[in-house]
XYZ file of C-alpha atoms in Angstrom:
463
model
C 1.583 171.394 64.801
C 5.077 169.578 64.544
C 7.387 171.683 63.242
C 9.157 169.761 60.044
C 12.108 171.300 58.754
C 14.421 169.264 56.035
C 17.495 169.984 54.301
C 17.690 169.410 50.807
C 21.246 168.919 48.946
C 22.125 168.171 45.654
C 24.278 165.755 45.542
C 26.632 167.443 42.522
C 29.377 168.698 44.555
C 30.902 168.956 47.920
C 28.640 170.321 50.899
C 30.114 174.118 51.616
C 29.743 176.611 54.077
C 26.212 178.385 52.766
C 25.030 175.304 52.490
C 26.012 173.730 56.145
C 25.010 176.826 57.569
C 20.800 176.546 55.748
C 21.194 173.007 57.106
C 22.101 174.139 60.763
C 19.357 177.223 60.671
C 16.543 173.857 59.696
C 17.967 171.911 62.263
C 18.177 174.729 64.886
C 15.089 175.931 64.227
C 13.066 172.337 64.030
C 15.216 171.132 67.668
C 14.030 174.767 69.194
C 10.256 173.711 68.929
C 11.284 169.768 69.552
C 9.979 168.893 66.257
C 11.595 166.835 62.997
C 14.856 167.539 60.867
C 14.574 165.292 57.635
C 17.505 164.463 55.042
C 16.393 164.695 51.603
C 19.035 163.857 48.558
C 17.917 165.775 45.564
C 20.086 162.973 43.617
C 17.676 163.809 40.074
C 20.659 164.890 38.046
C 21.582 161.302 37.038
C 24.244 162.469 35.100
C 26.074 164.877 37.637
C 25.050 163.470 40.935
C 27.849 160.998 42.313
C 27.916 158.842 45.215
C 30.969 160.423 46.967
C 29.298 163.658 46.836
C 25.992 162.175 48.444
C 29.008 160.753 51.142
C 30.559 164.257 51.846
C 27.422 165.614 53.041
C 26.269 162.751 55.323
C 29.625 162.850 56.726
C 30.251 167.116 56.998
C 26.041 166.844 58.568
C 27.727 163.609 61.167
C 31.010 166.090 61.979
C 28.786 168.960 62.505
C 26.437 166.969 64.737
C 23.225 168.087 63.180
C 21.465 165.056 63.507
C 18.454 163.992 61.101
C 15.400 162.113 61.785
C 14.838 158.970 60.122
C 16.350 157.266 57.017
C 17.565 160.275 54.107
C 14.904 160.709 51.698
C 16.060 160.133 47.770
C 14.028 162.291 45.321
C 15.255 159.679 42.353
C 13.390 156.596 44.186
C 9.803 159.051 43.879
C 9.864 159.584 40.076
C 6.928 157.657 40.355
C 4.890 159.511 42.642
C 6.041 163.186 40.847
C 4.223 161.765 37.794
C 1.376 160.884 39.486
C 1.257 164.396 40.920
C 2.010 165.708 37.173
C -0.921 163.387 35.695
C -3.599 165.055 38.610
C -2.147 168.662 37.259
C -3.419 167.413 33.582
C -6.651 166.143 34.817
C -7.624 169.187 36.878
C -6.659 171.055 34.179
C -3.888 172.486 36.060
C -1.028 171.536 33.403
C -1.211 170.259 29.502
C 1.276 168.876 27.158
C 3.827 171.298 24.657
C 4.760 169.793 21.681
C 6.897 173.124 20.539
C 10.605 172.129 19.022
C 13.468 173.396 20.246
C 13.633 175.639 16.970
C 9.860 177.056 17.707
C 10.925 178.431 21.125
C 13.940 179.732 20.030
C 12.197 181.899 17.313
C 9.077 182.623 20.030
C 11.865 184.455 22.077
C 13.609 185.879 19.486
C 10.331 187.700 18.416
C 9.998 188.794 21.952
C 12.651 190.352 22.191
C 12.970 191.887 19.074
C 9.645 193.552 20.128
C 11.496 194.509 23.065
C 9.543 192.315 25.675
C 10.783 189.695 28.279
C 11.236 186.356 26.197
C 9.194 183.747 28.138
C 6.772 181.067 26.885
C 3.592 182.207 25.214
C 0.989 179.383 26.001
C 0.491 178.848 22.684
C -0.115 174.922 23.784
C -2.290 175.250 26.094
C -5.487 174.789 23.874
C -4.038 172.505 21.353
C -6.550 170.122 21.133
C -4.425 167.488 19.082
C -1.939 165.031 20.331
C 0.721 164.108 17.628
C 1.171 160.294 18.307
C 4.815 159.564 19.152
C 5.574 163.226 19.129
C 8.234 163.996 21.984
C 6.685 166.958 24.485
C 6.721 168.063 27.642
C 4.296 168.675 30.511
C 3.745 172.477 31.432
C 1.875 174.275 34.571
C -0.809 176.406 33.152
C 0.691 179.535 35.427
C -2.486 182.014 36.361
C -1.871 185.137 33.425
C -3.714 188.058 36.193
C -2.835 188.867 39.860
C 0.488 187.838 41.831
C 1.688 185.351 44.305
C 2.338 186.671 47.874
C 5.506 185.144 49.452
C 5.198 185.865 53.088
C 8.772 184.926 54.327
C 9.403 184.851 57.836
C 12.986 186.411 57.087
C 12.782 188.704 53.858
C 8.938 189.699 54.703
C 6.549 190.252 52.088
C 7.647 189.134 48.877
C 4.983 189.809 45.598
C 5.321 188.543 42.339
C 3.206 189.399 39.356
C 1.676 186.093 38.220
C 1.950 187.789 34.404
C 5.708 187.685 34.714
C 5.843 184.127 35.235
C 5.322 181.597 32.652
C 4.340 178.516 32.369
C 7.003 176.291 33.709
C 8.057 172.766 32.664
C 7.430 170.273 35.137
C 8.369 166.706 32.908
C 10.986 166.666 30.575
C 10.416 165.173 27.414
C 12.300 162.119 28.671
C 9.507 161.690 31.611
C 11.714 162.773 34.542
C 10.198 165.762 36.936
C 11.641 169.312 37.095
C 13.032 170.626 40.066
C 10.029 173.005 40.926
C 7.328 170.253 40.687
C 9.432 167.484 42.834
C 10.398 169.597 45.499
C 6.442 170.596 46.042
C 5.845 166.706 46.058
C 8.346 165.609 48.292
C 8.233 168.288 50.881
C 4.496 167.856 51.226
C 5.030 164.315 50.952
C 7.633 164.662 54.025
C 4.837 166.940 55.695
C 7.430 169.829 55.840
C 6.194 172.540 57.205
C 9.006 175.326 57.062
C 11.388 175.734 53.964
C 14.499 176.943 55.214
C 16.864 177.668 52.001
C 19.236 180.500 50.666
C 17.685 183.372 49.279
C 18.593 182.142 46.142
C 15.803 179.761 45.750
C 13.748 182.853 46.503
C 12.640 183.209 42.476
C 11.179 179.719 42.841
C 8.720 180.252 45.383
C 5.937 181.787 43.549
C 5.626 179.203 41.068
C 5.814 176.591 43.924
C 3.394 178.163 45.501
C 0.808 177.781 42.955
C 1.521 174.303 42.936
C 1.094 173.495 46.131
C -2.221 175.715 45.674
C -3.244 173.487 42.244
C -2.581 170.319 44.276
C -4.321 171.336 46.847
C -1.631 170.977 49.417
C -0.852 173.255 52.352
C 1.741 176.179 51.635
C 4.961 175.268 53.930
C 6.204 178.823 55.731
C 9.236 179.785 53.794
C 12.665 181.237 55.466
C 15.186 182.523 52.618
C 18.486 183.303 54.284
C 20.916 185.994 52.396
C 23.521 184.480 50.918
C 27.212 184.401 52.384
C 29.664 187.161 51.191
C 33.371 187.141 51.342
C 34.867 189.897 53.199
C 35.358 191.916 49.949
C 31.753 191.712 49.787
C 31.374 189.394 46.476
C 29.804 186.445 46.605
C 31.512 183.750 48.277
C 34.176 181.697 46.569
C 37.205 179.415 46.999
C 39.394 182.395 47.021
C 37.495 183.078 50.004
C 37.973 179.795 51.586
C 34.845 178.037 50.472
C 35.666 174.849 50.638
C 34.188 171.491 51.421
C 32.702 171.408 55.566
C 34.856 168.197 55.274
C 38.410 170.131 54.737
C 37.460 172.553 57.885
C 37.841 169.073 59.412
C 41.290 168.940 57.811
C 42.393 172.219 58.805
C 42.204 171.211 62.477
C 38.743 173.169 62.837
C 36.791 171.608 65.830
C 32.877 171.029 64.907
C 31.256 172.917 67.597
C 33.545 176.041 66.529
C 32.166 176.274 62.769
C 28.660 175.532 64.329
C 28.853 178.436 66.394
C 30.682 180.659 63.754
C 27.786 179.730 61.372
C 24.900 180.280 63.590
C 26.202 183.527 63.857
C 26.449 184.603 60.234
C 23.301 186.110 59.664
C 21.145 185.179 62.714
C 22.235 187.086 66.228
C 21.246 186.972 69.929
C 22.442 190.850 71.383
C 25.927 191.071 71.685
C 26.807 187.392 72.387
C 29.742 185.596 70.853
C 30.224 182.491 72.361
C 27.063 179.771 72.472
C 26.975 176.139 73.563
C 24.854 173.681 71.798
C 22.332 174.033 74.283
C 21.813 177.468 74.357
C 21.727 177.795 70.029
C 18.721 175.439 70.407
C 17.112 177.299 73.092
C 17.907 181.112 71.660
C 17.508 180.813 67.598
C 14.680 182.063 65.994
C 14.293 182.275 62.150
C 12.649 185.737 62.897
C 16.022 186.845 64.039
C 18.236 186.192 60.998
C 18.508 189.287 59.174
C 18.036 190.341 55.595
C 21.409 191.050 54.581
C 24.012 188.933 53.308
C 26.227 188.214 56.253
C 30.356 188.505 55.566
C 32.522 185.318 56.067
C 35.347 185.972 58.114
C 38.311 183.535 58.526
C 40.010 185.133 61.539
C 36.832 185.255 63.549
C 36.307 181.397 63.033
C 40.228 181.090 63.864
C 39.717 183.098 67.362
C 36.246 181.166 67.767
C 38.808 177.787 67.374
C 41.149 179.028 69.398
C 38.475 179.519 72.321
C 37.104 176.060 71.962
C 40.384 174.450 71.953
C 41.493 175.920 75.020
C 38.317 175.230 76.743
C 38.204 171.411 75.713
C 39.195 168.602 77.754
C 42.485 166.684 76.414
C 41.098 163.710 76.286
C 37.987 164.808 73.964
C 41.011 165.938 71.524
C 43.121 162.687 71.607
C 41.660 160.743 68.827
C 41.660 163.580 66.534
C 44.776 165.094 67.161
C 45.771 160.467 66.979
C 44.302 160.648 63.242
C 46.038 164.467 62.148
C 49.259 162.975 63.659
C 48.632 159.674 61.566
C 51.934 158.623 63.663
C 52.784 155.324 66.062
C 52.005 157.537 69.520
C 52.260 153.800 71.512
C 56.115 154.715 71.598
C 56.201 157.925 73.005
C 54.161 159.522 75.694
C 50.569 159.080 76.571
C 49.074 161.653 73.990
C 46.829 163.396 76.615
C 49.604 165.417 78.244
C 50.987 166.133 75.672
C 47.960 167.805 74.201
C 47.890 169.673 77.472
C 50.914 171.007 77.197
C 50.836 172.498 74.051
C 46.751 173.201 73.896
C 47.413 177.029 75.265
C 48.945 178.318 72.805
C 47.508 176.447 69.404
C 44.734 178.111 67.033
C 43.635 174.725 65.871
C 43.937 170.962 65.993
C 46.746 170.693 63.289
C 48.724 173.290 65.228
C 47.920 170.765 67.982
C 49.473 167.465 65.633
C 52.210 169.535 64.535
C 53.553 170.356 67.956
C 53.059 166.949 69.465
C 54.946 165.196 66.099
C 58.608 165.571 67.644
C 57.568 163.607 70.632
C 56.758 160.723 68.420
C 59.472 161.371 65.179
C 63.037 162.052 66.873
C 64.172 164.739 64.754
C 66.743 163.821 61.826
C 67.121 167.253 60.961
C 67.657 170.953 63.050
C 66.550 174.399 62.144
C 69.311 176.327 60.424
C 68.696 180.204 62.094
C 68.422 178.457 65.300
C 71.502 176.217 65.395
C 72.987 179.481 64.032
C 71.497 181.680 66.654
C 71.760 179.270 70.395
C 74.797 176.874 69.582
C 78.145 178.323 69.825
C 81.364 176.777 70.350
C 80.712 177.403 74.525
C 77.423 174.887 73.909
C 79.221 171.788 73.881
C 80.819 171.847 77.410
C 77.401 172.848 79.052
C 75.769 169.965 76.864
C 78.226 167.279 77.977
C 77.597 168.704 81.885
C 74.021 168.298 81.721
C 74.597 164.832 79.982
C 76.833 163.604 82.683
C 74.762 165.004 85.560
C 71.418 163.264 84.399
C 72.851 160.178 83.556
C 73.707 160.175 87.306
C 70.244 160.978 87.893
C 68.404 158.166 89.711
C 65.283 160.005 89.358
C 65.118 161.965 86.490
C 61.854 164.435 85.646
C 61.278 167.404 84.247
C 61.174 169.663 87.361
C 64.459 168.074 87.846
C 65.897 168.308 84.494
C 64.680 172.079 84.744
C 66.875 172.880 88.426
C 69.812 171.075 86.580
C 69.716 173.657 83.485
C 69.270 176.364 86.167
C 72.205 175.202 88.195
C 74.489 174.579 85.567
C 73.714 177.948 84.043
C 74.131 179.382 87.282
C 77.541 178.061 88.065
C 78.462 178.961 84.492
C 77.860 182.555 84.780
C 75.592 182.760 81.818
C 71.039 182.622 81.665
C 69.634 179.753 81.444
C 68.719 180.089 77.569
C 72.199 179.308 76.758
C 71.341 175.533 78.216
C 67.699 175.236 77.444
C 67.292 176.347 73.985
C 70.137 174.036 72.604
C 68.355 171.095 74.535
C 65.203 172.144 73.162
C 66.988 171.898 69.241
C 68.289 168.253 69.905
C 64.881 167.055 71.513
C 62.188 169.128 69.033
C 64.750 170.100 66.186
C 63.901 173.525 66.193
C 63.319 176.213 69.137
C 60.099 175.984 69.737
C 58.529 173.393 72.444
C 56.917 173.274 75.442
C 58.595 174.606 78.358
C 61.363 172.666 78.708
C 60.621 170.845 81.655
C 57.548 169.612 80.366
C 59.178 168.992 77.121
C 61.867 166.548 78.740
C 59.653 164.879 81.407
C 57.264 164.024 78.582
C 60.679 162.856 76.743
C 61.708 161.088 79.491
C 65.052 160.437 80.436
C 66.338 157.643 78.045
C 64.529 158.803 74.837
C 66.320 162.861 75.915
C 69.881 161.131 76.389
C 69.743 159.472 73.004
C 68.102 162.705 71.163
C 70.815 164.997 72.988
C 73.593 162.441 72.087
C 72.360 161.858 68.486
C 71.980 165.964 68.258
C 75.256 166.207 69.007
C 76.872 164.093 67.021
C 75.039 165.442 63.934
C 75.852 169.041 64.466
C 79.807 168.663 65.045
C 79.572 166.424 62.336
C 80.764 163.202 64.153
């Protein structure tokens, strides 16, 4: 057997973490046994489902690098083919038509209750022998009344559900369009999926799917329900948590291979391990090892997790990235890759990564207050204009020599060299933090550091 997994968004809203992280458990689990991960866009909500949401997910599934097989399936284009399966329910006497108004159910469930029982459809259609012509109805799935429905899940176990506790569900509307329940049964054996991997959520839904698949006379997929993600507070997860679109984690300067591995390890664990390369999630994840409780989201272990990555990855696999964060002209200013080097040691993420690089492109037009305050006093000036005359001397200026210039002058001066440096470093960066400041000026260079020093000076003695 092939293992078929699929993934299975609604295209109603951005794709967020619980949902990128069912999609990587499918796709994990399907590339661990070399078999299939389909796409399938569960665009049936006309109404709500837009065509920049269906966008976000291709593109947060593309960043994450979870890769699917074929063209995405939409459930919209196989209306057809649910009402086929809905007319074989009738015939086999699997399903029937309801005629009930909106005011009979409401006063079938207020009865119910009233008599202190769940409120639930009664069947009271299912033998109607008479078919008002014109008269609006729906389709229903004549549910079994005695027994239950086993749901063996390969991550929750042994699930049972009376079958008198479910009723008979809907599966057309009165305006001919299929119910979630009925399509998904369709489509996934349609797709020849043979594991469901989904959030626990869906859980409820099983049963009755189930006995569709069993009415059809389709084979049962294995089902995996995966707890849902919790916020560290332990509620469910939320924006105030940071659940946001897998496309602003892009944004935030997270690298993909970072939330992939932060993801694959909320819920699902291999010993103590921490740290996994694509390679070695494929090879160790097994659906059997994602455990029943709802796993807690944790920003600052995804920061350290960024961190790592960042410091591990080659410069020139961050260049285009860090290019489009900077969204500055770098073709006037240093090659980009050194700089990335330079600063890659002590960033958290790939905005901390644009954000230090942006002074080598964008000359500073203003300084930080608390540091002019704190590293230029009215001594500053004459060591400035020394180091100004010396290097304009310089017939081969760099930034080991730029650095023994500091060092001497300070030297000579009596005072540490932080006297020197750190008022460079304001006129260069305009503030105090840079790279060490011989990287900082032989990245500069020497003409772009005489003009910045110059123009710095100027400024603050307010010439």
């Amino acid at each position: 057997m092939t293992v078929r997994t699929r993934f299975a968004p609604s295209p109603t809203g951005m794709l967020h973490i619980g949902g990128a992280r069912t999609a990587l458990f499918a796709w994990l689990y399907a590339r661990h046994f070399g078999g299939d991960f389909l796409l399938r866009i569960e665009d049936t909500d006309r109404e709500r489902s837009t065509d920049e949401a269906t966008q976000v997910i291709l593109d947060g599934l593309s960043w994450l690098g979870l890769d699917w097989d074929g063209e995405p399936v939409f459930q919209a284009s196989r209306q057809a083919e649910h009402v086929i399966a809905v007319e074989q329910l009738i015939e086999e006497g699997h399903a029937y038509r309801c005629y009930c108004s909106k005011d009979e159910l409401d006063e079938m469930r207020e009865a119910q209750r009233a008599a202190g029982k769940k409120a639930m459809y009664d069947g009271r259609c299912r033998h109607r022998s008479d078919r008002p012509q014109g008269a609006p109805h729906v389709v229903r799935f004549r549910s079994p009344d005695e027994g239950e429905t086993i749901v063996n899940d390969i991550v929750l176990g042994m699930v049972s559900f009376p079958n008198v506790e479910l009723d008979d569900l809907i599966l057309l509307r009165t305006d001919g369009t299929p119910t979630y329940n009925l399509a998904v049964v369709a489509d996934d054996a349609a797709m020849g999926i043979t594991h469901v991997v989904r959030g626990s959520d869906h859980l409820n839904n099983t049963p009755r799917q189930i006995q569709l698949y069993q009415a059809l006379g389709l084979p049962i997929p294995q089902f995996a329900h995966i707890p849902l993600i919790h916020g560290p507070d332990g509620a469910k997860m939320s924006k105030r948590h940071g659940s946001v679109a897998i496309t602003e984690y892009r944004e935030l300067g997270c690298l993909p291979h970072a939330l992939v591995n932060y993801l694959a390890r909320l819920g699902w664990s291999h010993g103590d391990e921490e740290i996994f390369s694509r390679e070695q999630l494929i090879e160790r994840f097994d659906l059997a090892q994602v455990g029943k409780a709802p796993a807690r989201f944790d920003q600052q272990k995804l920061d350290w997790l960024n961190g790592h990555y960042l410091r591990e990855a080659k410069a020139a696999d961050l260049v285009a990235e860090v290019a489009r964060l900077l969204a500055l002209d770098t073709t006037s200013g240093p090659d980009l890759e050194p700089v990335i080097v330079s600063l890659q040691e002590r960033s958290k993420s790939l905005v901390d990564l644009a954000e230090g690089a942006r002074f080598f492109y964008a000359a500073p037009t203003e300084y930080d207050g608390k540091a002019v305050q704190k590293h230029i006093k009215d001594t500053t000036w004459a060591l400035l204009e020394t180091f100004i005359a010396r290097v304009d001397a310089m017939a081969d200026f760099s930034g080991e020599a730029a650095h023994a210039l500091i060092a001497s002058i300070c030297e000579a001066e009596g005072v540490n060299m932080g006297k020197l440096a750190q008022p460079i470093r304001i006129m260069v960066a305009g503030g105090p933090v840079s790279p060490p400041i011989d990287l900082t000026l032989g990245l500069l260079g020497k003409a772009e550091t005489m003009k910045r020093l110059k123009t710095g000076m100027a400024t603050l003695q307010g010439k």
